PDB file of C-alpha atoms and ligand atoms in Angstrom:
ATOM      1  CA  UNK H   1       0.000   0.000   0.000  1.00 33.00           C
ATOM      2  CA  UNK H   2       2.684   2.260   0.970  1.00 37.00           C
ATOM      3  CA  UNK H   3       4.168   1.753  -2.391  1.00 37.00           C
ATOM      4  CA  UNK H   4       0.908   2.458  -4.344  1.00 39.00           C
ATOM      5  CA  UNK H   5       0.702   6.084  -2.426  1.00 35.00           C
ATOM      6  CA  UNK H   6       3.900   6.399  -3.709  1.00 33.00           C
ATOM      7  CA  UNK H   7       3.895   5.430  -7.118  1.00 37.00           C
ATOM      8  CA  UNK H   8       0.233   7.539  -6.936  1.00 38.00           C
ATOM      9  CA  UNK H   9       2.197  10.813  -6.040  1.00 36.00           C
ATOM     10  CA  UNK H  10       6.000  10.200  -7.260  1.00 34.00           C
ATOM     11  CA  UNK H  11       4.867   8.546 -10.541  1.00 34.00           C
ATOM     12  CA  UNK H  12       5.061   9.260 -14.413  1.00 38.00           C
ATOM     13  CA  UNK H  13       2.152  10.283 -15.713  1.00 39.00           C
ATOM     14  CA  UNK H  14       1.249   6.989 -17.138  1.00 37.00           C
ATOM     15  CA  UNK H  15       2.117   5.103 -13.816  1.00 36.00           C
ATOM     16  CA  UNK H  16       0.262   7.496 -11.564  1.00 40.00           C
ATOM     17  CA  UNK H  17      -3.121   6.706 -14.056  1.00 40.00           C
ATOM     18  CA  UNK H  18      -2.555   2.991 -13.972  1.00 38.00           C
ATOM     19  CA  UNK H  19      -1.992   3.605 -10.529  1.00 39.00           C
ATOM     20  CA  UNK H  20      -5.363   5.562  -9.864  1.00 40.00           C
ATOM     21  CA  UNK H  21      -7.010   2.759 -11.272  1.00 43.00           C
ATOM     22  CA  UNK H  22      -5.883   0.047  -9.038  1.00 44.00           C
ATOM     23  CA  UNK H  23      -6.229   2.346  -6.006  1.00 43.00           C
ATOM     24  CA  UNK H  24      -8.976   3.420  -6.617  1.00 45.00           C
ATOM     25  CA  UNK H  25     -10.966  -0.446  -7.225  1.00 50.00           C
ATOM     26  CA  UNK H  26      -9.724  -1.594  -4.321  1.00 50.00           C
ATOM     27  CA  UNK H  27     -11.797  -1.024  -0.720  1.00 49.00           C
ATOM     28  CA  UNK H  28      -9.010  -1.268   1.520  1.00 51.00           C
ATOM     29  CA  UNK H  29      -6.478   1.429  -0.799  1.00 48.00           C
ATOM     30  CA  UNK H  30      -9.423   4.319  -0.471  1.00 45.00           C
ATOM     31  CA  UNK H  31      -9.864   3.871   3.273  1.00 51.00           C
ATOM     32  CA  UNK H  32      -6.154   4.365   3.676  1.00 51.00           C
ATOM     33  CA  UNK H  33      -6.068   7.025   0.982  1.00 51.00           C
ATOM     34  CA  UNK H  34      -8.299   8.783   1.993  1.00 52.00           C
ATOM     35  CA  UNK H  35      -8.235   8.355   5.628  1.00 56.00           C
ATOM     36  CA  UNK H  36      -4.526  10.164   5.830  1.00 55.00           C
ATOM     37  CA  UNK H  37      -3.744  14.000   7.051  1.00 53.00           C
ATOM     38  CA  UNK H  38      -5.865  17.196   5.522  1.00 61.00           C
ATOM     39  CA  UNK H  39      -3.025  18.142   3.069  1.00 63.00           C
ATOM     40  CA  UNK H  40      -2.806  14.429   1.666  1.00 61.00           C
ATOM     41  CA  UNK H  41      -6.260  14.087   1.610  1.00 60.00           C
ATOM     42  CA  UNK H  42      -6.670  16.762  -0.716  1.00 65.00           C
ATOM     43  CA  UNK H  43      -3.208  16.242  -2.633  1.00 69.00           C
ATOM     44  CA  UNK H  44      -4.939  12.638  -3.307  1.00 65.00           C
ATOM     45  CA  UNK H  45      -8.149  13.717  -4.486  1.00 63.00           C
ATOM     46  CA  UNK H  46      -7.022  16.217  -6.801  1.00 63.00           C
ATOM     47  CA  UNK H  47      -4.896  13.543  -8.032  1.00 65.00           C
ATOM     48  CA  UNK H  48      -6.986  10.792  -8.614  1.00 64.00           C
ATOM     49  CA  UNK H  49      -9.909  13.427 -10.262  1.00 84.00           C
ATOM     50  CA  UNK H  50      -7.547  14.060 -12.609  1.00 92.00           C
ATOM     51  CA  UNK H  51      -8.453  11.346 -15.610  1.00 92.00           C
ATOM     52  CA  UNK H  52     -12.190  11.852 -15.215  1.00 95.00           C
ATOM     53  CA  UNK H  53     -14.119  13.243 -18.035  1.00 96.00           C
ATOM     54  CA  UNK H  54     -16.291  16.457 -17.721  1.00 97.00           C
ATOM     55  CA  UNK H  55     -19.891  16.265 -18.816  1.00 98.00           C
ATOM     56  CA  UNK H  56     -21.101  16.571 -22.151  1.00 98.00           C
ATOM     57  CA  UNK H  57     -24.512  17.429 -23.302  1.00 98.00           C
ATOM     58  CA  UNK H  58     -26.962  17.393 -26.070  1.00 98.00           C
ATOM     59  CA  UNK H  59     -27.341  19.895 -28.954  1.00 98.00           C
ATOM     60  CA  UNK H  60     -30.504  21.034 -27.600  1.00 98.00           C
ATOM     61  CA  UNK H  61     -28.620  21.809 -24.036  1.00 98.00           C
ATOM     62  CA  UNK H  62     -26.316  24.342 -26.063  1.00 98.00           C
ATOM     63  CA  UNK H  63     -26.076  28.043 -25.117  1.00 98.00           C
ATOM     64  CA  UNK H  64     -28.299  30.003 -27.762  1.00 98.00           C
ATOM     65  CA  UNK H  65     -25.209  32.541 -27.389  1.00 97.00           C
ATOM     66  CA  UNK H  66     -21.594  32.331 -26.636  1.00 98.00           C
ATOM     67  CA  UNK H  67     -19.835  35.138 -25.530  1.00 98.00           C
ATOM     68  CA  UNK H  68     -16.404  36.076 -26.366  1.00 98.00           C
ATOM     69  CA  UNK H  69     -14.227  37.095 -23.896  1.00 98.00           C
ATOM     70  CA  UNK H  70     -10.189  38.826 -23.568  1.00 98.00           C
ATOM     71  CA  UNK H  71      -9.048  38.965 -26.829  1.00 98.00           C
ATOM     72  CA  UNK H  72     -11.681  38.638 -29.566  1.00 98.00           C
ATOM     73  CA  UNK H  73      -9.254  39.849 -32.484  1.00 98.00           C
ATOM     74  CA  UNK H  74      -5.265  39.858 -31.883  1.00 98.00           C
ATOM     75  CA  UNK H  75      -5.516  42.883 -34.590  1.00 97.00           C
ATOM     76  CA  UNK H  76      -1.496  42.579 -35.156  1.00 97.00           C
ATOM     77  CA  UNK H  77      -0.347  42.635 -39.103  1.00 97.00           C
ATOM     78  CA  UNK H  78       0.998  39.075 -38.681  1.00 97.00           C
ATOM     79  CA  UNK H  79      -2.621  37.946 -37.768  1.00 98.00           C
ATOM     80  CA  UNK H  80      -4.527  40.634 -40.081  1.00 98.00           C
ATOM     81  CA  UNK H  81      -2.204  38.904 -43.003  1.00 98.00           C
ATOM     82  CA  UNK H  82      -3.614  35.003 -42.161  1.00 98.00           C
ATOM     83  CA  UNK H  83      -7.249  36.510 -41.649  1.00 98.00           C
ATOM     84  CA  UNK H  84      -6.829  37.985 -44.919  1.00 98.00           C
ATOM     85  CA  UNK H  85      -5.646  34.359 -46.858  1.00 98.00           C
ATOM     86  CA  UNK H  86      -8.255  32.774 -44.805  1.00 98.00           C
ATOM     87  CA  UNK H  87      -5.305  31.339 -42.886  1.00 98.00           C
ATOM     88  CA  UNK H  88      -3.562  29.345 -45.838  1.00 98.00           C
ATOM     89  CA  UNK H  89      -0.609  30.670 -44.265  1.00 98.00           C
ATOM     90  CA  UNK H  90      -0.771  29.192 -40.718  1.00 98.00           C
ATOM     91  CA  UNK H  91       1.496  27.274 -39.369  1.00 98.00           C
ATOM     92  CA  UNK H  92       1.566  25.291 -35.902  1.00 98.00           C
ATOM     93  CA  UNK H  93       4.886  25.374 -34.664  1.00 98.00           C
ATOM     94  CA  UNK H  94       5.044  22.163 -32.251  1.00 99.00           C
ATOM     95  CA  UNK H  95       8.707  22.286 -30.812  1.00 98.00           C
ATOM     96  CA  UNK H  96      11.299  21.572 -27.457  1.00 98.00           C
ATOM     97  CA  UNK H  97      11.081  17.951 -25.946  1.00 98.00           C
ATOM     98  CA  UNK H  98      10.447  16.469 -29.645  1.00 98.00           C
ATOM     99  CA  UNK H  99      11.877  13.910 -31.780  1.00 98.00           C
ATOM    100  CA  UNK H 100      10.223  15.420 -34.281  1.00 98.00           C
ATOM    101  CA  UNK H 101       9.474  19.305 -34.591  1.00 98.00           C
ATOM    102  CA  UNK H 102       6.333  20.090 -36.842  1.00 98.00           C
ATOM    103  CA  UNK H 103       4.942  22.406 -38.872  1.00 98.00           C
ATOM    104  CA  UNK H 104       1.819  22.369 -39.045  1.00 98.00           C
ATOM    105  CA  UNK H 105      -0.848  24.050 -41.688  1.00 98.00           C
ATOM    106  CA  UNK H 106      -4.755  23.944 -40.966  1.00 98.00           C
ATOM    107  CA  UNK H 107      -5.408  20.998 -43.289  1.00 98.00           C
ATOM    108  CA  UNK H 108      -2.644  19.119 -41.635  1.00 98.00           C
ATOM    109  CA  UNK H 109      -4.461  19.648 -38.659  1.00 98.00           C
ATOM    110  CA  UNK H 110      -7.748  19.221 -39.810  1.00 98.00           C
ATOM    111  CA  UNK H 111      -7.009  15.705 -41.828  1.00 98.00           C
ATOM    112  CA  UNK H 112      -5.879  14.461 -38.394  1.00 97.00           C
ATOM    113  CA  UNK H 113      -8.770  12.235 -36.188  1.00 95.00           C
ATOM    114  CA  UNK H 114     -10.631  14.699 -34.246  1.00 96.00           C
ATOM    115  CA  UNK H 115     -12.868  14.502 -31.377  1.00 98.00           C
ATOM    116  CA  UNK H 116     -16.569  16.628 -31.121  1.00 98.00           C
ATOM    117  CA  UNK H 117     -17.875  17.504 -27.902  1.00 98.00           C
ATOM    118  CA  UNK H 118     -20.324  19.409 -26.260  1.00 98.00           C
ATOM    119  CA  UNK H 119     -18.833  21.054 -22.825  1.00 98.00           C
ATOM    120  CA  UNK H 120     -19.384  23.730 -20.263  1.00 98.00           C
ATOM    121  CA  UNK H 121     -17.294  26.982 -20.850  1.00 98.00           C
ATOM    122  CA  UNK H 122     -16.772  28.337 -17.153  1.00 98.00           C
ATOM    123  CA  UNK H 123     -15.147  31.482 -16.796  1.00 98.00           C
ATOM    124  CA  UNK H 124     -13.916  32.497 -13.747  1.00 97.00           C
ATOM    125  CA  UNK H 125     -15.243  36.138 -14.231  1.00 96.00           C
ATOM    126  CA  UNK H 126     -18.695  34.470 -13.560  1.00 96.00           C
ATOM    127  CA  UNK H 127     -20.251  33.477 -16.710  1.00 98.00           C
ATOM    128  CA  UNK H 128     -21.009  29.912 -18.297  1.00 98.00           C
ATOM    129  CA  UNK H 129     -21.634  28.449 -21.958  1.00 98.00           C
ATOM    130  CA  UNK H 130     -22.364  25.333 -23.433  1.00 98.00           C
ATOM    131  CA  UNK H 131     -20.934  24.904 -27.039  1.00 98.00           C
ATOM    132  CA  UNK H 132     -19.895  22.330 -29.191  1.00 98.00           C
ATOM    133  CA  UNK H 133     -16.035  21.392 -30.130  1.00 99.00           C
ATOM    134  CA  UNK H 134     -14.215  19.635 -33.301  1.00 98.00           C
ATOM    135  CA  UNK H 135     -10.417  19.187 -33.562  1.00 98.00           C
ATOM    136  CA  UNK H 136      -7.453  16.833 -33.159  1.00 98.00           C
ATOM    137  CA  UNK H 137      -7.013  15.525 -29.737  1.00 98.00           C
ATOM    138  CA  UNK H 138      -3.651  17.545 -28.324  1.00 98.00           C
ATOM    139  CA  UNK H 139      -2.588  13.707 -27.498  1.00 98.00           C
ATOM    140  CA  UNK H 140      -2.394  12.666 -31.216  1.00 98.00           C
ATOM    141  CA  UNK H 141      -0.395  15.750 -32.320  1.00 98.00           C
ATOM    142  CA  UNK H 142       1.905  15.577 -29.383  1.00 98.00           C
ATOM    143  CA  UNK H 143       2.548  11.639 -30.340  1.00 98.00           C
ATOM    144  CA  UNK H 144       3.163  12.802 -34.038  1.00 98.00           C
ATOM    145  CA  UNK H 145       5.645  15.320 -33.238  1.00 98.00           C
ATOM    146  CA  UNK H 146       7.370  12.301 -30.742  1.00 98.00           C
ATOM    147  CA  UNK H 147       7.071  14.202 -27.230  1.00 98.00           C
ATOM    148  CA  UNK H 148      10.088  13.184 -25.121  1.00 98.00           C
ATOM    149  CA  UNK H 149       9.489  11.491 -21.917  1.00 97.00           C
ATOM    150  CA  UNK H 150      11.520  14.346 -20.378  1.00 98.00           C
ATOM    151  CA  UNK H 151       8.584  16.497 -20.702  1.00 98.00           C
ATOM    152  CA  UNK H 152       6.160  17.364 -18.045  1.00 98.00           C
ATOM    153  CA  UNK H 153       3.984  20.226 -19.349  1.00 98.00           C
ATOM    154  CA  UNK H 154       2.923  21.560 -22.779  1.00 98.00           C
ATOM    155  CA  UNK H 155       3.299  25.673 -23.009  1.00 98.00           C
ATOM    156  CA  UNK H 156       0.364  27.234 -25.696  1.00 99.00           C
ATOM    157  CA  UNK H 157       2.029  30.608 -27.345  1.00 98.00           C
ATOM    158  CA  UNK H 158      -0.901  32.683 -28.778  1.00 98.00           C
ATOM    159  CA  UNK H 159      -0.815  35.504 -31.326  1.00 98.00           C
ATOM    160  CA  UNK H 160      -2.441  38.006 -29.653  1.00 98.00           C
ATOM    161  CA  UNK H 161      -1.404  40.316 -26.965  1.00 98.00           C
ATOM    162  CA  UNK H 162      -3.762  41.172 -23.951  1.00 97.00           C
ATOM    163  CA  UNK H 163      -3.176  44.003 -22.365  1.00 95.00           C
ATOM    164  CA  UNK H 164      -0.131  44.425 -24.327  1.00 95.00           C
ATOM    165  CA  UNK H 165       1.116  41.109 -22.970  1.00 95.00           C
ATOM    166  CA  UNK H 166       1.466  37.973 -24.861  1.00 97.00           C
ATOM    167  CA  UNK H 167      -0.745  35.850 -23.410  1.00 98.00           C
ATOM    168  CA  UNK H 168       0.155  32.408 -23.232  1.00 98.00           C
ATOM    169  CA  UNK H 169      -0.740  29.105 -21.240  1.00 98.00           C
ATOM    170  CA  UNK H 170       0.374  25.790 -19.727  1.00 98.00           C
ATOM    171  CA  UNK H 171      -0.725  22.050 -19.136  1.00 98.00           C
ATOM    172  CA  UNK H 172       0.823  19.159 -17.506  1.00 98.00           C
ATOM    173  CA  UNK H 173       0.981  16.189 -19.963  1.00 98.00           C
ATOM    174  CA  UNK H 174      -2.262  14.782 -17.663  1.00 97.00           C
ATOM    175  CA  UNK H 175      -4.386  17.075 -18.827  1.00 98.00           C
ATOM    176  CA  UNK H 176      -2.362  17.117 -22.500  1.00 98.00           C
ATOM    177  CA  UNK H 177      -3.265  13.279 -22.809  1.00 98.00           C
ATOM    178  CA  UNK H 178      -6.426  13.971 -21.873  1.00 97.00           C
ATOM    179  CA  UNK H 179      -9.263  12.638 -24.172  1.00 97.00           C
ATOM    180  CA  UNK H 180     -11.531  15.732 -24.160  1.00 98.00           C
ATOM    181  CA  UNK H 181      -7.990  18.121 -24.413  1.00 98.00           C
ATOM    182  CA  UNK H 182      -8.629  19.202 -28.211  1.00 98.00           C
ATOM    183  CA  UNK H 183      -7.332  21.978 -30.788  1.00 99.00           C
ATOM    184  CA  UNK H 184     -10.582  23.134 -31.447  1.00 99.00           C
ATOM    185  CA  UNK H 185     -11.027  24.190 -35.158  1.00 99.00           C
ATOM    186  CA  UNK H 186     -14.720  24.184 -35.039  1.00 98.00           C
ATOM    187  CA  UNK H 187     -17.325  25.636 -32.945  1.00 98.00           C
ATOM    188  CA  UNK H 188     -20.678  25.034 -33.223  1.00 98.00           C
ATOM    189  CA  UNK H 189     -20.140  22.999 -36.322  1.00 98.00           C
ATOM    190  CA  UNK H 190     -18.058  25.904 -38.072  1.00 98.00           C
ATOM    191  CA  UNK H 191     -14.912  27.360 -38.265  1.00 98.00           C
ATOM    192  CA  UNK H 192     -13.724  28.831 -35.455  1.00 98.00           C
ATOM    193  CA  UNK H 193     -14.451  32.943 -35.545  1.00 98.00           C
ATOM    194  CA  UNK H 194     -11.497  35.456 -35.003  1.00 98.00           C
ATOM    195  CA  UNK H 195     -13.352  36.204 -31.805  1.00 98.00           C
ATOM    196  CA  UNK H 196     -13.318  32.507 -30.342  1.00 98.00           C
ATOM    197  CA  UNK H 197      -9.628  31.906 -31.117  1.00 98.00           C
ATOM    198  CA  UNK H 198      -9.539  31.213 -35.054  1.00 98.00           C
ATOM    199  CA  UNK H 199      -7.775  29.475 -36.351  1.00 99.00           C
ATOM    200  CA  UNK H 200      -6.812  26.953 -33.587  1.00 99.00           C
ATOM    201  CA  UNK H 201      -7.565  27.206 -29.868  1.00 98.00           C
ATOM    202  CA  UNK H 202      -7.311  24.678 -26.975  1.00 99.00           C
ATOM    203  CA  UNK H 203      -9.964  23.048 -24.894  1.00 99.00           C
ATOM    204  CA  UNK H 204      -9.104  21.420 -22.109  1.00 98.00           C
ATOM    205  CA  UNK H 205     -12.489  20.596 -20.563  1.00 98.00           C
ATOM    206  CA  UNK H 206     -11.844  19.877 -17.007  1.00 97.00           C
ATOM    207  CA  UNK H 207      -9.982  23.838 -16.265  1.00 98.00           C
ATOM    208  CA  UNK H 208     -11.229  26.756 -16.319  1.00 98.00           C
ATOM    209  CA  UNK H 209     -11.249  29.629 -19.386  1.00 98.00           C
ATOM    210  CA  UNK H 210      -8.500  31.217 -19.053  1.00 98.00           C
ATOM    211  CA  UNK H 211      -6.624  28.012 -19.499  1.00 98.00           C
ATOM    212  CA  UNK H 212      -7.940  27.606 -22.898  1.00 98.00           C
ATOM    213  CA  UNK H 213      -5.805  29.477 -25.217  1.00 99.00           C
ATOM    214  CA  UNK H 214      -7.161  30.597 -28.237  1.00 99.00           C
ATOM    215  CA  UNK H 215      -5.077  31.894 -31.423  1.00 99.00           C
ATOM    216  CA  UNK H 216      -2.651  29.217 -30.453  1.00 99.00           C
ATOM    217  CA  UNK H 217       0.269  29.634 -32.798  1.00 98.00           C
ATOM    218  CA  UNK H 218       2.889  27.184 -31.082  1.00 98.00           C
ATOM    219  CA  UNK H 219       3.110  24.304 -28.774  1.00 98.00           C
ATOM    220  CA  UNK H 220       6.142  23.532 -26.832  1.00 98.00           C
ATOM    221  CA  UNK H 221       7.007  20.685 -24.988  1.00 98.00           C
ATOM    222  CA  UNK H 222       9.185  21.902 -21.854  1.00 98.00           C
ATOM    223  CA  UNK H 223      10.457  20.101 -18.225  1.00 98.00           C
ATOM    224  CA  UNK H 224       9.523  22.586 -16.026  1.00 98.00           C
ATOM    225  CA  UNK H 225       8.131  26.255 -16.325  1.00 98.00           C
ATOM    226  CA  UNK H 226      10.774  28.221 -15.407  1.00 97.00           C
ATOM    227  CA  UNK H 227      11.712  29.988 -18.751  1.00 95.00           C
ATOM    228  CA  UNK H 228       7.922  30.790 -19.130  1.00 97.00           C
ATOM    229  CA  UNK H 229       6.852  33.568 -18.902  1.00 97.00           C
ATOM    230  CA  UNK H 230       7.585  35.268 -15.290  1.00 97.00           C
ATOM    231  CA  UNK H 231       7.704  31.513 -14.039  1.00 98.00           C
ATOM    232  CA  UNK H 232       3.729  30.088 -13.401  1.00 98.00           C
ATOM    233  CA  UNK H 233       2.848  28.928 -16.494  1.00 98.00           C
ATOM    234  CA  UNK H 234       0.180  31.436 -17.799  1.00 98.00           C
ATOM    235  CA  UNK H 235      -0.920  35.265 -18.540  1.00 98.00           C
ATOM    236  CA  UNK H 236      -3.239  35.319 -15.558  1.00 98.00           C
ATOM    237  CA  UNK H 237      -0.601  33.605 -13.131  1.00 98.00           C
ATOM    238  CA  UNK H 238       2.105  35.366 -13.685  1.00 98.00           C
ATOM    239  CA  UNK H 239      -0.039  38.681 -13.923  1.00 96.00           C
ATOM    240  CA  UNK H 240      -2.952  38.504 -11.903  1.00 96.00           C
ATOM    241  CA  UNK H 241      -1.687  35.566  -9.491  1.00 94.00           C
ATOM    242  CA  UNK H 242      -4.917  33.573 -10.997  1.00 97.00           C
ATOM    243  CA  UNK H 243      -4.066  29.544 -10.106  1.00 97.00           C
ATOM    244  CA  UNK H 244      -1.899  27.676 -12.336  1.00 97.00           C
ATOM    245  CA  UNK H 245      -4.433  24.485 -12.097  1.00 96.00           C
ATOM    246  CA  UNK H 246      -7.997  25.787 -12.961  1.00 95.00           C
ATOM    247  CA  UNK H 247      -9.792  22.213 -12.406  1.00 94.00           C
ATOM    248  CA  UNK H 248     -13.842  22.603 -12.174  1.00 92.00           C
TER     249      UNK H 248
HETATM  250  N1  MTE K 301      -5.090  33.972 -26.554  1.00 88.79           N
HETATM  251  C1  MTE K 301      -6.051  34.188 -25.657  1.00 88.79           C
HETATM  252  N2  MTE K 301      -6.708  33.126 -25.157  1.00 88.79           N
HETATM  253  C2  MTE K 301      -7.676  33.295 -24.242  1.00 88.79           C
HETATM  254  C3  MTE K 301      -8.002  34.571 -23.742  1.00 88.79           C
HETATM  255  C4  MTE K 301      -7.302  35.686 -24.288  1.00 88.79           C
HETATM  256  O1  MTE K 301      -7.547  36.848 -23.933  1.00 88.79           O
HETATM  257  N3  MTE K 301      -6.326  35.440 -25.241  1.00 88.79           N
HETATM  258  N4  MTE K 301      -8.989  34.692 -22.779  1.00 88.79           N
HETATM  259  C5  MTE K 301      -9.320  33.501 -21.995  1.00 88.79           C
HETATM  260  C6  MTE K 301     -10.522  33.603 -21.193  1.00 88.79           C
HETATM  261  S1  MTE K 301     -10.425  34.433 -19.715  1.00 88.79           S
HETATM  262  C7  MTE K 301     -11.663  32.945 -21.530  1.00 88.79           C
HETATM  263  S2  MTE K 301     -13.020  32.911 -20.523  1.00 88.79           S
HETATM  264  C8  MTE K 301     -11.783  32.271 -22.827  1.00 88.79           C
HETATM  265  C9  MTE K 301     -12.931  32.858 -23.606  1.00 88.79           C
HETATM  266  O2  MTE K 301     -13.172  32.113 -24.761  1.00 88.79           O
HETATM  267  P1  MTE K 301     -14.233  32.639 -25.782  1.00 88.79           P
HETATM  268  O3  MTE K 301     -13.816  34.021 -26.204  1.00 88.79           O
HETATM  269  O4  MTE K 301     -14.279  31.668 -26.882  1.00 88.79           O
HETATM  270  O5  MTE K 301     -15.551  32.721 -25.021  1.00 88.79           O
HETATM  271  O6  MTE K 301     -10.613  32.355 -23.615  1.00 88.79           O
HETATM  272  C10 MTE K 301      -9.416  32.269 -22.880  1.00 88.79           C
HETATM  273  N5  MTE K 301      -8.333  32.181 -23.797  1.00 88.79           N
HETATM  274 MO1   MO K 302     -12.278  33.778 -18.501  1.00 88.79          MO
END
């Protein structure tokens, strides 16, 4: 037992799922789990949370309007240029703990297996919407481009500036494994609008909004977060001391 709380907390990301599993069937594992101090208590749950799915709904459950919110058009020449060849020229730069750096245009991206779902927007400013989702999983992109082991979180650089800030974003390789952690390039059944993020944003349904970067531009595979940013991982944490892990 001792060596299933450790593999639960020390382990890879794969190990610490497998481990979850096997914890989690057995009677005997939660009561000790879950039976320890305050601070491991929570450490635990958070943990073992982590592979669940967030809900989905039906069409008819879908918000009859979706706001926009921060940046609903980067407005930069660089971006202006790709709005104006209906982003022929994008590229997804997917780089650092790789085998295999990519390049990758919009029909690359959009030939790849994608995933459609129907989630829960929840923004921590106080407002919720329900819209629907179509892209490549971040998982099979991440697996073409040969992610090291090495690497512990994905960093999300954007094309916009808020605030005149880049704004950027970060996920461990849980959440980047994910099955519901998509590049969206459709919403609601269409191309994603320059206010929602076109051409590419992320969902990653079981954070927050402000982890879900839209205008994503590059994906980097790093070890830590050190050389991001100011050091947290994100726009909001490094400028508004928001929480690095959104989870809802
Ligand atoms: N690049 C970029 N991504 C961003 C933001 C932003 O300002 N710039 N705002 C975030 C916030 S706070 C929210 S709630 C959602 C809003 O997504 P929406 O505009 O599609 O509703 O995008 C997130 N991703
Ligand atoms: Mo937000």
């Amino acid at each position: 037992m001792i060596l299933a709380r450790r593999n639960l907390i020390v382990g890879s990301a794969g190990l610490l799922l497998a481990g979850c599993d096997k914890v989690v069937a057995n009677p005997q594992a939660r009561k000790i789990l879950f039976a320890g101090e305050d601070m491991h208590k929570g450490l635990q749950r958070a943990l073992m949370n982590r592979a669940a799915l967030a809900p989905e709904f039906t069409r008819e459950q879908m918000s009859p309007v979706f706001r926009a919110n921060g940046t609903r058009d980067p407005g930069t020449p660089a971006y202006a240029a790709m709005v104006a060849d209906g982003f022929a020229s994008y590229r997804m730069a997917v780089g650092g703990l790789v085998d295999r750096p990519l390049s990758l245009s919009l029909a690359q991206l959009a030939s790849m297996p994608s995933r459609s779902q129907i989630t829960r927007h929840d923004c921590v400013e106080g407002w919720s919407a329900i819209g629907q989702w179509q892209g490549p999983m971040l998982g099979t992109v991440l697996k073409a481009a040969g992610m090291r082991q090495s690497a512990r979180y994905v960093v999300f650089t954007c094309a916009d500036l808020y605030n005149g800030e880049p704004y950027y974003e970060s996920i461990d390789t849980i959440d980047a494994f994910h099955p519901q952690t998509i590049l969206a390039l459709k919403m609601n059944g269409a191309r994603l609008t320059v206010p929602h993020g076109a051409p590419v944003r992320l969902r990653v349904e079981r954070q927050l909004g402000y982890k879900h970067a839209k205008y994503v531009t590059g994906i980097t595979a790093v070890s830590d977060l050190n050389s991001t940013g100011k050091g947290k991982g994100g726009y909001w944490e490094d400028n508004v001391d928001y929480d690095w892990y959104a989870g809802i």
